[in-house]
Amino acid sequence: QVQLQQWGAGLLKPSETLSLTCGVYGASFSGYYWSWIRQSPGKGLEWIGEINHAGSSNYNPSLKSRVTISVDTSTNQFSLKVNSVTAADTALYYCARGRRVEGLYCSGGSCYFDHWGQGTLVTVSS
Amino acid sequence: DIQMTQSPSSLSASVGGTVTITCRASQSIGTYLNWFQQKPGKAPKLLIYLASKLESGVPSRFSGSGSGTDFFLVIRTVQPEDFADYFCQQSYSTPITFGQGTRLDIK
């Protein structure tokens, strides 16, 4: 049974760095893309970026300058860092597994997200 | 970015009824369209992928159709557990984008 379990600090001050990690259990790490997605009342669901087991990554241009997604295949974990956070980064953050479909390009990475983490609420407040 | 617009933003239905949710893309996306259901306090759950393919374990009362710019999620014989939020999402091009959601509640 595939499970994604995420953790990280939930309360940050402006200008600090958001750091979250997602552990993948019960599934191979290779052959998929691993994404971070956030959800807020104001912006709805927003895809942040993704990475595969080889470290090939794609980012949302709106966040690319502040975001780094990394992977540790030895522990089946991938991580998100967002620099210089502001109140606008307050959201519920999810990790998710992206499936590829043979023969389809699918935005260069995930065709669809079939498993999600439980979500981590991150609040940015002074 | 490809904008995804869902309609209606909310709707009411009776148990046993049929509902249709529409998702429109700002440009043609082929069939690179997925549907999710989200209940309060839970992560989104995949229902339909690539416009019409039913995810394993999802009841057959859920169906998806469409291609190009217009897509539809139909729920037939709505059950009490179907009252939730529904989102569409395109995977045609980066950045991946989502619709704003449709809330289905009990009439």
mmCIF file of C-alpha atoms in Angstrom:
data_model
loop_
_atom_site.group_PDB
_atom_site.id
_atom_site.type_symbol
_atom_site.label_atom_id
_atom_site.label_comp_id
_atom_site.label_asym_id
_atom_site.label_seq_id
_atom_site.Cartn_x
_atom_site.Cartn_y
_atom_site.Cartn_z
ATOM 1 C CA GLN A 1 0.000 0.000 0.000
ATOM 2 C CA VAL A 2 1.477 3.279 -1.113
ATOM 3 C CA GLN A 3 1.736 5.919 1.581
ATOM 4 C CA LEU A 4 3.187 9.403 1.497
ATOM 5 C CA GLN A 5 3.955 10.878 4.894
ATOM 6 C CA GLN A 6 5.116 14.462 5.163
ATOM 7 C CA TRP A 7 6.593 16.563 7.926
ATOM 8 C CA GLY A 8 8.150 19.945 8.596
ATOM 9 C CA ALA A 9 7.813 23.202 10.488
ATOM 10 C CA GLY A 10 4.333 24.679 10.490
ATOM 11 C CA LEU A 11 4.966 28.199 11.777
ATOM 12 C CA LEU A 12 7.441 30.559 10.168
ATOM 13 C CA LYS A 13 8.293 34.236 10.338
ATOM 14 C CA PRO A 14 8.551 36.359 7.202
ATOM 15 C CA SER A 15 11.885 35.954 5.380
ATOM 16 C CA GLU A 16 12.522 32.496 6.861
ATOM 17 C CA THR A 17 12.885 29.307 4.810
ATOM 18 C CA LEU A 18 10.058 26.807 4.539
ATOM 19 C CA SER A 19 11.307 23.228 4.681
ATOM 20 C CA LEU A 20 9.166 20.119 4.235
ATOM 21 C CA THR A 21 10.007 16.467 3.610
ATOM 22 C CA CYS A 22 7.863 13.668 2.206
ATOM 23 C CA GLY A 23 8.626 10.012 2.803
ATOM 24 C CA VAL A 24 7.414 7.386 0.342
ATOM 25 C CA TYR A 25 6.434 4.004 1.735
ATOM 26 C CA GLY A 26 5.251 0.856 0.027
ATOM 27 C CA ALA A 27 6.266 1.887 -3.469
ATOM 28 C CA SER A 28 9.251 2.150 -5.692
ATOM 29 C CA PHE A 29 10.732 5.607 -5.896
ATOM 30 C CA SER A 30 11.826 5.292 -9.482
ATOM 31 C CA GLY A 31 9.506 5.563 -12.440
ATOM 32 C CA TYR A 32 7.454 8.420 -10.996
ATOM 33 C CA TYR A 33 7.540 12.153 -10.560
ATOM 34 C CA TRP A 34 7.214 13.514 -7.018
ATOM 35 C CA SER A 35 5.388 16.801 -6.609
ATOM 36 C CA TRP A 36 4.639 19.505 -4.101
ATOM 37 C CA ILE A 37 1.262 21.217 -4.310
ATOM 38 C CA ARG A 38 -0.208 23.839 -2.002
ATOM 39 C CA GLN A 39 -3.741 24.958 -1.288
ATOM 40 C CA SER A 40 -4.949 28.243 0.115
ATOM 41 C CA PRO A 41 -8.353 29.946 0.259
ATOM 42 C CA GLY A 42 -7.129 32.744 -1.963
ATOM 43 C CA LYS A 43 -5.277 30.839 -4.671
ATOM 44 C CA GLY A 44 -6.867 27.396 -4.543
ATOM 45 C CA LEU A 45 -4.647 24.486 -5.545
ATOM 46 C CA GLU A 46 -1.240 25.566 -6.860
ATOM 47 C CA TRP A 47 1.370 23.194 -8.246
ATOM 48 C CA ILE A 48 4.819 24.121 -6.942
ATOM 49 C CA GLY A 49 7.067 21.696 -8.766
ATOM 50 C CA GLU A 50 8.216 18.116 -9.154
ATOM 51 C CA ILE A 51 11.272 15.905 -9.313
ATOM 52 C CA ASN A 52 12.027 12.355 -10.402
ATOM 53 C CA HIS A 53 14.384 9.799 -8.886
ATOM 54 C CA ALA A 54 17.212 10.962 -11.125
ATOM 55 C CA GLY A 55 16.883 14.529 -9.899
ATOM 56 C CA SER A 56 15.277 15.961 -13.020
ATOM 57 C CA SER A 57 12.948 18.731 -11.859
ATOM 58 C CA ASN A 58 10.240 21.062 -13.139
ATOM 59 C CA TYR A 59 9.055 24.169 -11.309
ATOM 60 C CA ASN A 60 6.168 26.564 -11.483
ATOM 61 C CA PRO A 61 7.679 29.748 -12.947
ATOM 62 C CA SER A 62 5.747 31.824 -10.413
ATOM 63 C CA LEU A 63 7.786 30.290 -7.577
ATOM 64 C CA LYS A 64 10.903 29.027 -9.324
ATOM 65 C CA SER A 65 13.245 31.721 -8.025
ATOM 66 C CA ARG A 66 12.529 30.772 -4.408
ATOM 67 C CA VAL A 67 11.929 27.018 -4.588
ATOM 68 C CA THR A 68 14.205 23.995 -4.474
ATOM 69 C CA ILE A 69 12.966 20.424 -4.640
ATOM 70 C CA SER A 70 15.465 17.687 -3.899
ATOM 71 C CA VAL A 71 15.401 13.912 -3.685
ATOM 72 C CA ASP A 72 17.163 11.332 -1.528
ATOM 73 C CA THR A 73 16.731 7.940 -3.136
ATOM 74 C CA SER A 74 18.580 6.171 -0.313
ATOM 75 C CA THR A 75 15.729 7.003 2.068
ATOM 76 C CA ASN A 76 12.859 7.301 -0.456
ATOM 77 C CA GLN A 77 12.295 10.909 0.524
ATOM 78 C CA PHE A 78 11.952 14.172 -1.323
ATOM 79 C CA SER A 79 12.005 17.662 0.073
ATOM 80 C CA LEU A 80 10.785 21.193 -0.551
ATOM 81 C CA LYS A 81 12.493 24.429 0.386
ATOM 82 C CA VAL A 82 10.960 27.847 -0.197
ATOM 83 C CA ASN A 83 13.153 30.821 0.579
ATOM 84 C CA SER A 84 12.143 34.236 1.873
ATOM 85 C CA VAL A 85 8.585 33.322 2.763
ATOM 86 C CA THR A 86 5.853 35.905 3.184
ATOM 87 C CA ALA A 87 2.267 35.745 4.377
ATOM 88 C CA ALA A 88 1.324 34.845 0.790
ATOM 89 C CA ASP A 89 3.049 31.482 1.300
ATOM 90 C CA THR A 90 0.623 30.543 4.076
ATOM 91 C CA ALA A 91 -1.113 27.421 2.819
ATOM 92 C CA LEU A 92 -1.740 23.723 3.249
ATOM 93 C CA TYR A 93 1.160 21.959 1.535
ATOM 94 C CA TYR A 94 0.814 18.499 0.012
ATOM 95 C CA CYS A 95 3.278 16.068 -1.479
ATOM 96 C CA ALA A 96 1.973 13.821 -4.236
ATOM 97 C CA ARG A 97 3.057 11.028 -6.550
ATOM 98 C CA GLY A 98 2.851 11.784 -10.234
ATOM 99 C CA ARG A 99 2.231 8.973 -12.650
ATOM 100 C CA ARG A 100 3.582 8.950 -16.153
ATOM 101 C CA VAL A 101 1.858 7.264 -19.066
ATOM 102 C CA GLU A 102 3.982 5.636 -21.730
ATOM 103 C CA GLY A 103 3.803 7.508 -24.989
ATOM 104 C CA LEU A 104 2.389 10.706 -23.454
ATOM 105 C CA TYR A 105 4.416 13.855 -22.832
ATOM 106 C CA CYS A 106 2.245 15.263 -20.007
ATOM 107 C CA SER A 107 3.800 18.652 -19.247
ATOM 108 C CA GLY A 108 7.183 16.971 -19.245
ATOM 109 C CA GLY A 109 6.470 15.113 -16.045
ATOM 110 C CA SER A 110 3.369 13.947 -14.214
ATOM 111 C CA CYS A 111 0.275 12.912 -16.158
ATOM 112 C CA TYR A 112 -1.813 12.640 -13.008
ATOM 113 C CA PHE A 113 -1.447 12.498 -9.216
ATOM 114 C CA ASP A 114 -2.610 9.218 -7.719
ATOM 115 C CA HIS A 115 -1.354 9.382 -4.140
ATOM 116 C CA TRP A 116 -1.104 12.355 -1.821
ATOM 117 C CA GLY A 117 0.390 13.060 1.585
ATOM 118 C CA GLN A 118 -1.759 14.086 4.505
ATOM 119 C CA GLY A 119 -0.930 17.781 4.140
ATOM 120 C CA THR A 120 1.021 20.186 6.344
ATOM 121 C CA LEU A 121 -0.386 23.557 7.300
ATOM 122 C CA VAL A 122 2.298 26.215 7.032
ATOM 123 C CA THR A 123 1.562 29.613 8.516
ATOM 124 C CA VAL A 124 3.797 32.623 7.949
ATOM 125 C CA SER A 125 3.291 35.297 10.572
ATOM 126 C CA SER A 126 5.415 37.775 12.429
ATOM 127 C CA ASP B 1 -0.367 29.449 -18.000
ATOM 128 C CA ILE B 2 -3.459 27.471 -18.956
ATOM 129 C CA GLN B 3 -6.468 28.697 -16.985
ATOM 130 C CA MET B 4 -8.982 26.102 -15.855
ATOM 131 C CA THR B 5 -12.494 27.354 -15.160
ATOM 132 C CA GLN B 6 -15.075 25.188 -13.462
ATOM 133 C CA SER B 7 -18.802 25.692 -13.396
ATOM 134 C CA PRO B 8 -20.822 25.932 -11.387
ATOM 135 C CA SER B 9 -18.795 26.981 -8.353
ATOM 136 C CA SER B 10 -21.383 25.241 -6.201
ATOM 137 C CA LEU B 11 -24.457 23.128 -6.680
ATOM 138 C CA SER B 12 -26.992 21.232 -4.673
ATOM 139 C CA ALA B 13 -28.252 17.765 -5.419
ATOM 140 C CA SER B 14 -30.487 15.157 -3.919
ATOM 141 C CA VAL B 15 -29.323 11.681 -3.048
ATOM 142 C CA GLY B 16 -30.024 9.522 -6.082
ATOM 143 C CA GLY B 17 -29.821 12.383 -8.501
ATOM 144 C CA THR B 18 -27.353 13.116 -11.280
ATOM 145 C CA VAL B 19 -24.955 16.036 -11.402
ATOM 146 C CA THR B 20 -22.667 17.400 -14.079
ATOM 147 C CA ILE B 21 -19.640 19.580 -13.412
ATOM 148 C CA THR B 22 -17.965 21.401 -16.262
ATOM 149 C CA CYS B 23 -14.307 22.337 -16.641
ATOM 150 C CA ARG B 24 -13.131 24.610 -19.436
ATOM 151 C CA ALA B 25 -9.487 25.125 -20.411
ATOM 152 C CA SER B 26 -8.225 28.426 -21.779
ATOM 153 C CA GLN B 27 -6.639 26.542 -24.680
ATOM 154 C CA SER B 28 -6.866 23.066 -26.123
ATOM 155 C CA ILE B 29 -5.364 20.422 -23.845
ATOM 156 C CA GLY B 30 -6.337 17.257 -25.695
ATOM 157 C CA THR B 31 -7.425 14.788 -23.024
ATOM 158 C CA TYR B 32 -4.799 15.820 -20.450
ATOM 159 C CA LEU B 33 -7.458 16.462 -17.822
ATOM 160 C CA ASN B 34 -7.909 14.903 -14.404
ATOM 161 C CA TRP B 35 -10.669 15.122 -11.788
ATOM 162 C CA PHE B 36 -10.290 15.012 -8.013
ATOM 163 C CA GLN B 37 -12.656 14.837 -5.068
ATOM 164 C CA GLN B 38 -11.742 16.513 -1.787
ATOM 165 C CA LYS B 39 -13.492 16.158 1.551
ATOM 166 C CA PRO B 40 -12.935 18.478 4.521
ATOM 167 C CA GLY B 41 -9.558 17.941 6.158
ATOM 168 C CA LYS B 42 -8.445 15.436 3.548
ATOM 169 C CA ALA B 43 -6.130 15.477 0.571
ATOM 170 C CA PRO B 44 -7.620 15.431 -2.908
ATOM 171 C CA LYS B 45 -8.470 11.982 -4.226
ATOM 172 C CA LEU B 46 -8.051 11.063 -7.886
ATOM 173 C CA LEU B 47 -11.323 10.058 -9.562
ATOM 174 C CA ILE B 48 -10.748 10.315 -13.309
ATOM 175 C CA TYR B 49 -7.507 10.679 -15.253
ATOM 176 C CA LEU B 50 -6.854 11.560 -18.852
ATOM 177 C CA ALA B 51 -10.403 12.858 -19.218
ATOM 178 C CA SER B 52 -12.282 9.573 -19.082
ATOM 179 C CA LYS B 53 -10.265 6.852 -17.360
ATOM 180 C CA LEU B 54 -11.702 5.729 -14.039
ATOM 181 C CA GLU B 55 -9.095 5.395 -11.315
ATOM 182 C CA SER B 56 -8.963 1.983 -9.683
ATOM 183 C CA GLY B 57 -11.358 1.666 -6.768
ATOM 184 C CA VAL B 58 -13.521 4.620 -7.777
ATOM 185 C CA PRO B 59 -17.232 3.765 -8.134
ATOM 186 C CA SER B 60 -18.552 3.518 -11.669
ATOM 187 C CA ARG B 61 -21.177 6.179 -10.965
ATOM 188 C CA PHE B 62 -18.377 8.662 -11.646
ATOM 189 C CA SER B 63 -17.565 9.288 -15.293
ATOM 190 C CA GLY B 64 -15.592 11.825 -17.258
ATOM 191 C CA SER B 65 -15.736 12.995 -20.832
ATOM 192 C CA GLY B 66 -14.524 15.724 -23.134
ATOM 193 C CA SER B 67 -11.497 16.777 -25.089
ATOM 194 C CA GLY B 68 -9.918 19.957 -26.325
ATOM 195 C CA THR B 69 -11.220 22.724 -24.078
ATOM 196 C CA ASP B 70 -14.473 21.366 -22.594
ATOM 197 C CA PHE B 71 -14.671 18.571 -20.049
ATOM 198 C CA PHE B 72 -17.406 17.071 -17.902
ATOM 199 C CA LEU B 73 -17.582 15.108 -14.687
ATOM 200 C CA VAL B 74 -20.881 13.295 -14.237
ATOM 201 C CA ILE B 75 -21.980 11.667 -11.004
ATOM 202 C CA ARG B 76 -24.970 9.394 -11.430
ATOM 203 C CA THR B 77 -27.072 8.226 -8.516
ATOM 204 C CA VAL B 78 -25.377 10.613 -6.105
ATOM 205 C CA GLN B 79 -24.612 9.015 -2.759
ATOM 206 C CA PRO B 80 -24.287 10.727 0.646
ATOM 207 C CA GLU B 81 -20.522 10.242 0.578
ATOM 208 C CA ASP B 82 -20.262 12.159 -2.716
ATOM 209 C CA PHE B 83 -20.970 15.533 -1.133
ATOM 210 C CA ALA B 84 -17.558 17.176 -1.362
ATOM 211 C CA ASP B 85 -15.444 19.558 -3.409
ATOM 212 C CA TYR B 86 -14.396 18.625 -6.931
ATOM 213 C CA PHE B 87 -11.413 19.938 -8.874
ATOM 214 C CA CYS B 88 -10.165 19.557 -12.405
ATOM 215 C CA GLN B 89 -6.476 19.724 -13.301
ATOM 216 C CA GLN B 90 -4.596 19.903 -16.592
ATOM 217 C CA SER B 91 -1.327 18.131 -17.281
ATOM 218 C CA TYR B 92 -0.919 19.312 -20.874
ATOM 219 C CA SER B 93 1.743 21.877 -20.155
ATOM 220 C CA THR B 94 3.833 23.349 -17.363
ATOM 221 C CA PRO B 95 2.842 24.785 -15.023
ATOM 222 C CA ILE B 96 0.236 22.203 -14.092
ATOM 223 C CA THR B 97 -2.910 24.113 -13.134
ATOM 224 C CA PHE B 98 -6.152 23.368 -11.308
ATOM 225 C CA GLY B 99 -9.691 24.629 -11.536
ATOM 226 C CA GLN B 100 -11.032 26.681 -8.649
ATOM 227 C CA GLY B 101 -13.322 23.908 -7.496
ATOM 228 C CA THR B 102 -17.017 23.025 -7.357
ATOM 229 C CA ARG B 103 -18.734 22.382 -4.071
ATOM 230 C CA LEU B 104 -21.477 19.755 -4.151
ATOM 231 C CA ASP B 105 -23.852 19.847 -1.236
ATOM 232 C CA ILE B 106 -27.087 18.213 -0.251
ATOM 233 C CA LYS B 107 -30.334 19.712 -1.442
#
